[in-house]
PDB file of N, CA and C in Angstrom:
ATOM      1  N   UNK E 542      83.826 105.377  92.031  1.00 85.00           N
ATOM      2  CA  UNK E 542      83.840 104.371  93.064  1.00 85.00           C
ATOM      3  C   UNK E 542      83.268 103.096  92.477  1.00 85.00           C
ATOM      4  N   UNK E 543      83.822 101.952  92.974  1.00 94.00           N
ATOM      5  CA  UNK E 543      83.295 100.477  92.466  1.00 94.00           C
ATOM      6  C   UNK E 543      83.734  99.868  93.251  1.00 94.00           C
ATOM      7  N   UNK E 544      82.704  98.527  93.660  1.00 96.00           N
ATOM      8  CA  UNK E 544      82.608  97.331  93.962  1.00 96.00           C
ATOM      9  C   UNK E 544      83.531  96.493  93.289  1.00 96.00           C
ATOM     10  N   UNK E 545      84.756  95.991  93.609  1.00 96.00           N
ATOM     11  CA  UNK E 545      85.360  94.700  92.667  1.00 96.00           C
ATOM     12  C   UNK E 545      84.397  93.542  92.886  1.00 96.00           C
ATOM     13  N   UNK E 546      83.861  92.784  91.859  1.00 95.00           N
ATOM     14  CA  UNK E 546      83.025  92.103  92.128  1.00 95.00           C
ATOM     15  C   UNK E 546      83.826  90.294  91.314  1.00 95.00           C
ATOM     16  N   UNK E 547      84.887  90.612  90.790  1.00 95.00           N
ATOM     17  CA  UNK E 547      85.211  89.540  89.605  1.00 95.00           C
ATOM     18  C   UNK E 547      86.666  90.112  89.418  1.00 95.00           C
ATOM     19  N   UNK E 548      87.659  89.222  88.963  1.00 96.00           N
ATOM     20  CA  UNK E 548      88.729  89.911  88.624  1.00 96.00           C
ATOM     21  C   UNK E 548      88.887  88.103  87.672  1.00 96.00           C
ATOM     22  N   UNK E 549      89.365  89.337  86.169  1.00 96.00           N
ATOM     23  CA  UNK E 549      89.695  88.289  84.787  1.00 96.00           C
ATOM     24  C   UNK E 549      90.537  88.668  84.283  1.00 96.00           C
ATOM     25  N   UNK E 550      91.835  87.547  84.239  1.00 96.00           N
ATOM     26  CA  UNK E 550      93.148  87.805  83.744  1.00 96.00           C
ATOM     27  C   UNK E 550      93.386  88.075  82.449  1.00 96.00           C
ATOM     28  N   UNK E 551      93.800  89.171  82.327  1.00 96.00           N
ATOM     29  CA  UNK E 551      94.064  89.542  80.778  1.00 96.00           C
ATOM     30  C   UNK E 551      95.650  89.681  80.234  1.00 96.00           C
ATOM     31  N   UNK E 552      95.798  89.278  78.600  1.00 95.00           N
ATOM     32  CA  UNK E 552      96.715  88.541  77.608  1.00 95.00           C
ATOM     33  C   UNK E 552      97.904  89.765  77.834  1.00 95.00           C
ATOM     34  N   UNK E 553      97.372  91.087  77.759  1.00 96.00           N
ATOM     35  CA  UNK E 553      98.218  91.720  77.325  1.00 96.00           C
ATOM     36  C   UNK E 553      99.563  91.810  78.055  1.00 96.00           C
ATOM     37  N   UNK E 554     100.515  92.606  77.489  1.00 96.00           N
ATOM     38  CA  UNK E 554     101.879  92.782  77.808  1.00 96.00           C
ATOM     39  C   UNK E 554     102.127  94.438  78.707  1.00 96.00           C
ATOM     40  N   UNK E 555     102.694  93.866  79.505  1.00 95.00           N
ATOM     41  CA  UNK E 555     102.931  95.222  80.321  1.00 95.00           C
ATOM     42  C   UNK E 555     103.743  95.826  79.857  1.00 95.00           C
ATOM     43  N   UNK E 556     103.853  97.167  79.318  1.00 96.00           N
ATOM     44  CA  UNK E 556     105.142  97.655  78.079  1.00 96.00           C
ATOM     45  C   UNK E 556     105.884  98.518  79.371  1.00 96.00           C
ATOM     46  N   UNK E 557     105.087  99.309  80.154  1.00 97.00           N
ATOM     47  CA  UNK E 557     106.310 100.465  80.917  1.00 97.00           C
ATOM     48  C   UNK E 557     105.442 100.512  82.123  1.00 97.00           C
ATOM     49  N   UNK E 558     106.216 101.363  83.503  1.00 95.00           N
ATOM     50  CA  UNK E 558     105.976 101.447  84.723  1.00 95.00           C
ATOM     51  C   UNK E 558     105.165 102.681  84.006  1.00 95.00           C
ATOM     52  N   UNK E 559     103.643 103.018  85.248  1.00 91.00           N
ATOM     53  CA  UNK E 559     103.144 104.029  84.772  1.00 91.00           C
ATOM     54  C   UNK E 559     104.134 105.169  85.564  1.00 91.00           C
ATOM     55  N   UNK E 560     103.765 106.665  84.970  1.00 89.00           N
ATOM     56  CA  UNK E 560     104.767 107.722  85.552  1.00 89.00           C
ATOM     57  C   UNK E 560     104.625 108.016  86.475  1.00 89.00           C
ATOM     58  N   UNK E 561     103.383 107.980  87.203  1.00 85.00           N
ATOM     59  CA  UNK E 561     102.411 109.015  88.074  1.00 85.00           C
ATOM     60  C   UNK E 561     102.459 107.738  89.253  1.00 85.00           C
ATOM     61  N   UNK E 562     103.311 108.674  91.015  1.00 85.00           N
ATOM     62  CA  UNK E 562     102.986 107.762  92.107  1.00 85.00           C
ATOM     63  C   UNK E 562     102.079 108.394  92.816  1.00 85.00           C
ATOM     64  N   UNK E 563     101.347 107.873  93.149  1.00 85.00           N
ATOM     65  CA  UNK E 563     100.165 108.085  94.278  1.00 85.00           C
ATOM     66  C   UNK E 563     100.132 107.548  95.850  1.00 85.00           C
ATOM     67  N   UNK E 564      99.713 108.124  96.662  1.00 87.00           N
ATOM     68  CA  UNK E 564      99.697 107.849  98.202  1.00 87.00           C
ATOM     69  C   UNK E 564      98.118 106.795  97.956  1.00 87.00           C
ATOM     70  N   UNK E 565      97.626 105.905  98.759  1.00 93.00           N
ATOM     71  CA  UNK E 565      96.704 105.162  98.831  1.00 93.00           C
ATOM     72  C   UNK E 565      95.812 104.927 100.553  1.00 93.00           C
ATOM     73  N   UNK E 566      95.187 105.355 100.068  1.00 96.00           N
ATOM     74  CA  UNK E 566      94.741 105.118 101.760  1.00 96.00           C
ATOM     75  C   UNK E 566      93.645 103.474 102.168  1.00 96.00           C
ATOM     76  N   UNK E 567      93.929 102.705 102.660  1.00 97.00           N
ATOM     77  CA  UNK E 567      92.906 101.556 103.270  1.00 97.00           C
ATOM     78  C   UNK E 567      92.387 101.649 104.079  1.00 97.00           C
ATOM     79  N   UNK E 568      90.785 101.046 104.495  1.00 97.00           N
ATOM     80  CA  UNK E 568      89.676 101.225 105.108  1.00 97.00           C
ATOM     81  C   UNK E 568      89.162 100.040 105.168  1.00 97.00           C
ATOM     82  N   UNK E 569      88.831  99.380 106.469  1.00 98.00           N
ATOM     83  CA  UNK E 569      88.275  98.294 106.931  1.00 98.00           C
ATOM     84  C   UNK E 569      87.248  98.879 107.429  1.00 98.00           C
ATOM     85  N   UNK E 570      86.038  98.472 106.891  1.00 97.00           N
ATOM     86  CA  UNK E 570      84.493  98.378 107.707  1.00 97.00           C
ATOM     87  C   UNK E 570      83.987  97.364 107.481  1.00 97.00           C
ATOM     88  N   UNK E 571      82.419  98.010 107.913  1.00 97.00           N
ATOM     89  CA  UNK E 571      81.290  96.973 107.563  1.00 97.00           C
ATOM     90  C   UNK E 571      79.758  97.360 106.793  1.00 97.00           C
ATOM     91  N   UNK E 572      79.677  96.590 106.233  1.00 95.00           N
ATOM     92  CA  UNK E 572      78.309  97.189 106.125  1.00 95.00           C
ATOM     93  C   UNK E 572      77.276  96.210 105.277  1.00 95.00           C
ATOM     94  N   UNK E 573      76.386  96.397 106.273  1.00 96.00           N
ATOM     95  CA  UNK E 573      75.064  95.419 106.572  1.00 96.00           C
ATOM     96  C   UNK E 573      75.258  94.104 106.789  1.00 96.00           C
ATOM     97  N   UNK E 574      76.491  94.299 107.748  1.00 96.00           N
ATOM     98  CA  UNK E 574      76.899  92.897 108.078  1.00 96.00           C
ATOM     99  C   UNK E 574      78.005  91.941 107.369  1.00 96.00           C
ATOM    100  N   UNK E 575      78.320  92.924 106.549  1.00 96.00           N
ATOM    101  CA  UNK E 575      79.259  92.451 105.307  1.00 96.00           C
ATOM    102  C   UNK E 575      80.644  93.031 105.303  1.00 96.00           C
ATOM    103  N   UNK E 576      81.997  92.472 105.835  1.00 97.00           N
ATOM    104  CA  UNK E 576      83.472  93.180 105.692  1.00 97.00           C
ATOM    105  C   UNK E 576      83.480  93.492 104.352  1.00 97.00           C
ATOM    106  N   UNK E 577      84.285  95.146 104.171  1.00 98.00           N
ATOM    107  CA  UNK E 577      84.210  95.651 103.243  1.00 98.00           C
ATOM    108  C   UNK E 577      85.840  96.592 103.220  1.00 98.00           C
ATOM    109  N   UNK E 578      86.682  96.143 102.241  1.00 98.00           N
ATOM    110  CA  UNK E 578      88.068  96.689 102.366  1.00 98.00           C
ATOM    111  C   UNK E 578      88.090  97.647 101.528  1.00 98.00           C
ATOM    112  N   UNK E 579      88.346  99.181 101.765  1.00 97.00           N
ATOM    113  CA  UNK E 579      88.292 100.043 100.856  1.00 97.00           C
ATOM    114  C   UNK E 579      89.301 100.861 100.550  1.00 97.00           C
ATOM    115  N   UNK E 580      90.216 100.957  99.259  1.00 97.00           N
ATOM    116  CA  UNK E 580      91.106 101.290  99.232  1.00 97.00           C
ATOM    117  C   UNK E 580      90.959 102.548  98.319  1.00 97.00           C
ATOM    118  N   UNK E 581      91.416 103.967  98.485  1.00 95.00           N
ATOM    119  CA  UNK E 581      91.149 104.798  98.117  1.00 95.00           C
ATOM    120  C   UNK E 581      92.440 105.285  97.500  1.00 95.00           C
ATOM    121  N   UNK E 582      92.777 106.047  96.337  1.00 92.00           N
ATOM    122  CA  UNK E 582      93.894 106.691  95.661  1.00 92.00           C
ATOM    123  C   UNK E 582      93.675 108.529  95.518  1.00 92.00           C
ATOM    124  N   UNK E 583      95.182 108.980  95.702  1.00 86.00           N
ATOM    125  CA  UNK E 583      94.658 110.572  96.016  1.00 86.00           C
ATOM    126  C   UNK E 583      95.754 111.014  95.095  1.00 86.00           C
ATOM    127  N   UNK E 584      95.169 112.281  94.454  1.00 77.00           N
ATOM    128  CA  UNK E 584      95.852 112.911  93.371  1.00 77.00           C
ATOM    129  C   UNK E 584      97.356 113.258  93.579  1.00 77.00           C
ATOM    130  N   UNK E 585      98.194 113.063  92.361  1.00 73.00           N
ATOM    131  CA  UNK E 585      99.849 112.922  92.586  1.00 73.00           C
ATOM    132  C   UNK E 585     100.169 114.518  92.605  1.00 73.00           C
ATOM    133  N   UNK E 586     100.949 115.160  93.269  1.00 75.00           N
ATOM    134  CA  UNK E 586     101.413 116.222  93.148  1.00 75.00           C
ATOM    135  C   UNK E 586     101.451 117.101  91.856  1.00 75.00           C
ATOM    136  N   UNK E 587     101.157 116.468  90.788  1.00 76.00           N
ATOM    137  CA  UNK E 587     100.745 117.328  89.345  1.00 76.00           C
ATOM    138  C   UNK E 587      99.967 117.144  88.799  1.00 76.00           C
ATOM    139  N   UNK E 588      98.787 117.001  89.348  1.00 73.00           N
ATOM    140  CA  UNK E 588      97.463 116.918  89.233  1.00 73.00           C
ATOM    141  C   UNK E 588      96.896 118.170  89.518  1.00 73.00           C
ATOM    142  N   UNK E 589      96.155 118.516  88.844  1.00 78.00           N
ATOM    143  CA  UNK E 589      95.520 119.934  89.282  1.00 78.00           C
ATOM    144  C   UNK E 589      95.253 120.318  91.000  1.00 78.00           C
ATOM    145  N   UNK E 590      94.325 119.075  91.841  1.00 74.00           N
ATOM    146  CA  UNK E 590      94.141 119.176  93.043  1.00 74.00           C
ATOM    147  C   UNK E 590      94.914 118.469  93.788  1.00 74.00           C
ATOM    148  N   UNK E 591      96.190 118.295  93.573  1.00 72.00           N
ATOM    149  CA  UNK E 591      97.275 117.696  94.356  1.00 72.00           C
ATOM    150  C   UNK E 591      96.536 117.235  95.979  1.00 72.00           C
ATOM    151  N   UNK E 592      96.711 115.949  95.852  1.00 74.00           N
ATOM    152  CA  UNK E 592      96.012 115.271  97.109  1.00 74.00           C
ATOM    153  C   UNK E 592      94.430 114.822  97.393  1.00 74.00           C
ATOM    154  N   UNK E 593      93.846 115.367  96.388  1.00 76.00           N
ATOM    155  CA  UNK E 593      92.373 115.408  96.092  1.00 76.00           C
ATOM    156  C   UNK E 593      92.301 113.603  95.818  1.00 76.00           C
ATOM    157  N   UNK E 594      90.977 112.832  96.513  1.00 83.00           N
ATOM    158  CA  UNK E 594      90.620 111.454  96.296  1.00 83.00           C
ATOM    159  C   UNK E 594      90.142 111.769  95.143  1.00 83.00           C
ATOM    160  N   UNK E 595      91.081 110.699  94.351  1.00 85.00           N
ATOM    161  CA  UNK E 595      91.050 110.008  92.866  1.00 85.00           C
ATOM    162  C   UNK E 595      90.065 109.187  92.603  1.00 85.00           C
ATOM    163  N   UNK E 596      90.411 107.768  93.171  1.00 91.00           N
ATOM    164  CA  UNK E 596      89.677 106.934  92.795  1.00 91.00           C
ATOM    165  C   UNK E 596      89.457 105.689  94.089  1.00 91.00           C
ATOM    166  N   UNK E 597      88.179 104.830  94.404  1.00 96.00           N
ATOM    167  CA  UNK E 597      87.733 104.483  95.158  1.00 96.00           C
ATOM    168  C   UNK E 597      87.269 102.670  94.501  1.00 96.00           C
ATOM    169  N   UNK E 598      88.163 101.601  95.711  1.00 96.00           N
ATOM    170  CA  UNK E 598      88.165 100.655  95.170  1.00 96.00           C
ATOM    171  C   UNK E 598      87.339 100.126  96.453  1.00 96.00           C
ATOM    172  N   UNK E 599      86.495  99.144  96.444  1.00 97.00           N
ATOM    173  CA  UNK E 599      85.820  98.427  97.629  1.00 97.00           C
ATOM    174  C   UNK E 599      85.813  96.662  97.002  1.00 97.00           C
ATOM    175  N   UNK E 600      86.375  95.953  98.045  1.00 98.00           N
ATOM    176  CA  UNK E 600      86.390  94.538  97.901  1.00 98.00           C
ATOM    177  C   UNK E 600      85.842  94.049  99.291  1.00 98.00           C
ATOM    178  N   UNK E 601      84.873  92.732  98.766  1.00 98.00           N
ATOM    179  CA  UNK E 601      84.114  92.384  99.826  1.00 98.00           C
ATOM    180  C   UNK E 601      84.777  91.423 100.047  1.00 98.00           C
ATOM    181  N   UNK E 602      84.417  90.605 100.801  1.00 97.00           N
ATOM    182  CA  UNK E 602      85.465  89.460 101.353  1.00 97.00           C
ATOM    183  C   UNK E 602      85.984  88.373 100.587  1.00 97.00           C
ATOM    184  N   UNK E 603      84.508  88.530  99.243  1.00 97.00           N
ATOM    185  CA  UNK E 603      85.114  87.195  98.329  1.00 97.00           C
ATOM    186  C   UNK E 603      85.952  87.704  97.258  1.00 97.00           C
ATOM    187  N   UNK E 604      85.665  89.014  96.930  1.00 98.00           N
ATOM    188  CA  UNK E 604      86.807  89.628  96.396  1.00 98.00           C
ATOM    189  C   UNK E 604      88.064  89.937  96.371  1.00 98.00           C
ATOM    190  N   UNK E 605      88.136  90.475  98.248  1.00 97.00           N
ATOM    191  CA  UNK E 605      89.766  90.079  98.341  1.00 97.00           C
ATOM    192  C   UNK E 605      90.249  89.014  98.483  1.00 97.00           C
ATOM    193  N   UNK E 606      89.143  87.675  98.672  1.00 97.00           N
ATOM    194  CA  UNK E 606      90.051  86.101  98.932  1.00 97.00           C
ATOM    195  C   UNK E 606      90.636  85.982  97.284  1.00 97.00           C
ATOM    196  N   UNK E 607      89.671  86.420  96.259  1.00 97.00           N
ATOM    197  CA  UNK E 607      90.331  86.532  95.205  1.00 97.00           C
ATOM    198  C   UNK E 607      91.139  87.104  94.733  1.00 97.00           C
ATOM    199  N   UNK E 608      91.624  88.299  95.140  1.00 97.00           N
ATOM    200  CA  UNK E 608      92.880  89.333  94.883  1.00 97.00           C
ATOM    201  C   UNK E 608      94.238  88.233  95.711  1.00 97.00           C
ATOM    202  N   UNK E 609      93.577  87.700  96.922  1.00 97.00           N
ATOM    203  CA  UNK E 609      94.834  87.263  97.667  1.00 97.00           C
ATOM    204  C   UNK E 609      95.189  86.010  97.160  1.00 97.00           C
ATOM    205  N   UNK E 610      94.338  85.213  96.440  1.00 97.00           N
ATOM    206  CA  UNK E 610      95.253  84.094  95.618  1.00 97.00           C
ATOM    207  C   UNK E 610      95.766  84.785  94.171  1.00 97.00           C
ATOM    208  N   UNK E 611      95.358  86.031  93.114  1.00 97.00           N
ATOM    209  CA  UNK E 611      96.157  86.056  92.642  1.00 97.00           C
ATOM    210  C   UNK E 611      97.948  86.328  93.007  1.00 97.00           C
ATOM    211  N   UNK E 612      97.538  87.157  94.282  1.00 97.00           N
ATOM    212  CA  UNK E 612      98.931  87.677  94.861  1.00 97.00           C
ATOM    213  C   UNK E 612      99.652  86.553  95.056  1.00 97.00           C
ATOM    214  N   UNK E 613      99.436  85.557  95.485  1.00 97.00           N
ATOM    215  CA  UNK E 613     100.019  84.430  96.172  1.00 97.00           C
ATOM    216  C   UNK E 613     100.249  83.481  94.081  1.00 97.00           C
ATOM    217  N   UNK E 614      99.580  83.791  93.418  1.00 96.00           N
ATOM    218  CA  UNK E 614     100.383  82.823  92.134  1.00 96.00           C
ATOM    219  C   UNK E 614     101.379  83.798  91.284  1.00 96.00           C
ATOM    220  N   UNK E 615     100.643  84.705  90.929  1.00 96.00           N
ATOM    221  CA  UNK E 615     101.648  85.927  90.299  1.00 96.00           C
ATOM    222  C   UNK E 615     103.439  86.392  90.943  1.00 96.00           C
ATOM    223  N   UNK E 616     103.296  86.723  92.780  1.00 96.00           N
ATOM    224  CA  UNK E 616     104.238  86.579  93.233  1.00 96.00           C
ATOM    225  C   UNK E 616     104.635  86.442  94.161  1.00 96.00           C
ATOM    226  N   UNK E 617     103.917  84.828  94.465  1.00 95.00           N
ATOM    227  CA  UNK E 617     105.025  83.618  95.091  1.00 95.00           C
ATOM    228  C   UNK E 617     104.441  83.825  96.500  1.00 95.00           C
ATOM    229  N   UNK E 618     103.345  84.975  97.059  1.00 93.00           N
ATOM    230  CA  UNK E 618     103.027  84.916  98.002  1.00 93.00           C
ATOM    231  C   UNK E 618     102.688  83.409  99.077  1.00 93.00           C
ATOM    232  N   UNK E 619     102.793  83.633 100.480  1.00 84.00           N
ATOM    233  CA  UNK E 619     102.361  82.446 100.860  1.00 84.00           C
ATOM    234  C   UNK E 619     101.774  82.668 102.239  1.00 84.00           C
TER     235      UNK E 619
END
């Protein structure tokens, strides 16, 4: 589990789609007064625990204002 706290654009080249799709679940709370968007990933059907929570993303508000302008330059969002 992690806090996105910063997001820094990196050089490299995207070579291939990864193989593996996953279901994702989102979560709006709060806590200590603070909106907190939490997006959770659950194991792909050939994973040992098929459906089992993977991995755990939390963005606070200045984090997703920052996810939502990359979305909006990368692609074309508005």
């Amino acid at each position: 589990m992690a806090v996105v706290r910063k997001f820094v654009k990196g050089e490299r080249a995207i070579k291939s789609l990864q193989p593996t799709q996953v279901e994702c679940l989102y979560i709006r709370g709060e806590i200590d007064g603070n909106r907190i968007l939490q997006i959770d990933t659950y194991g792909s059907q050939h994973r040992e625990k098929p459906g089992k929570q993977s991995q755990t993303l939390q963005f606070t508000e200045e984090s997703a204002r920052d996810l939502w302008q990359i979305l909006r330059k990368e692609f074309g969002f508005k």
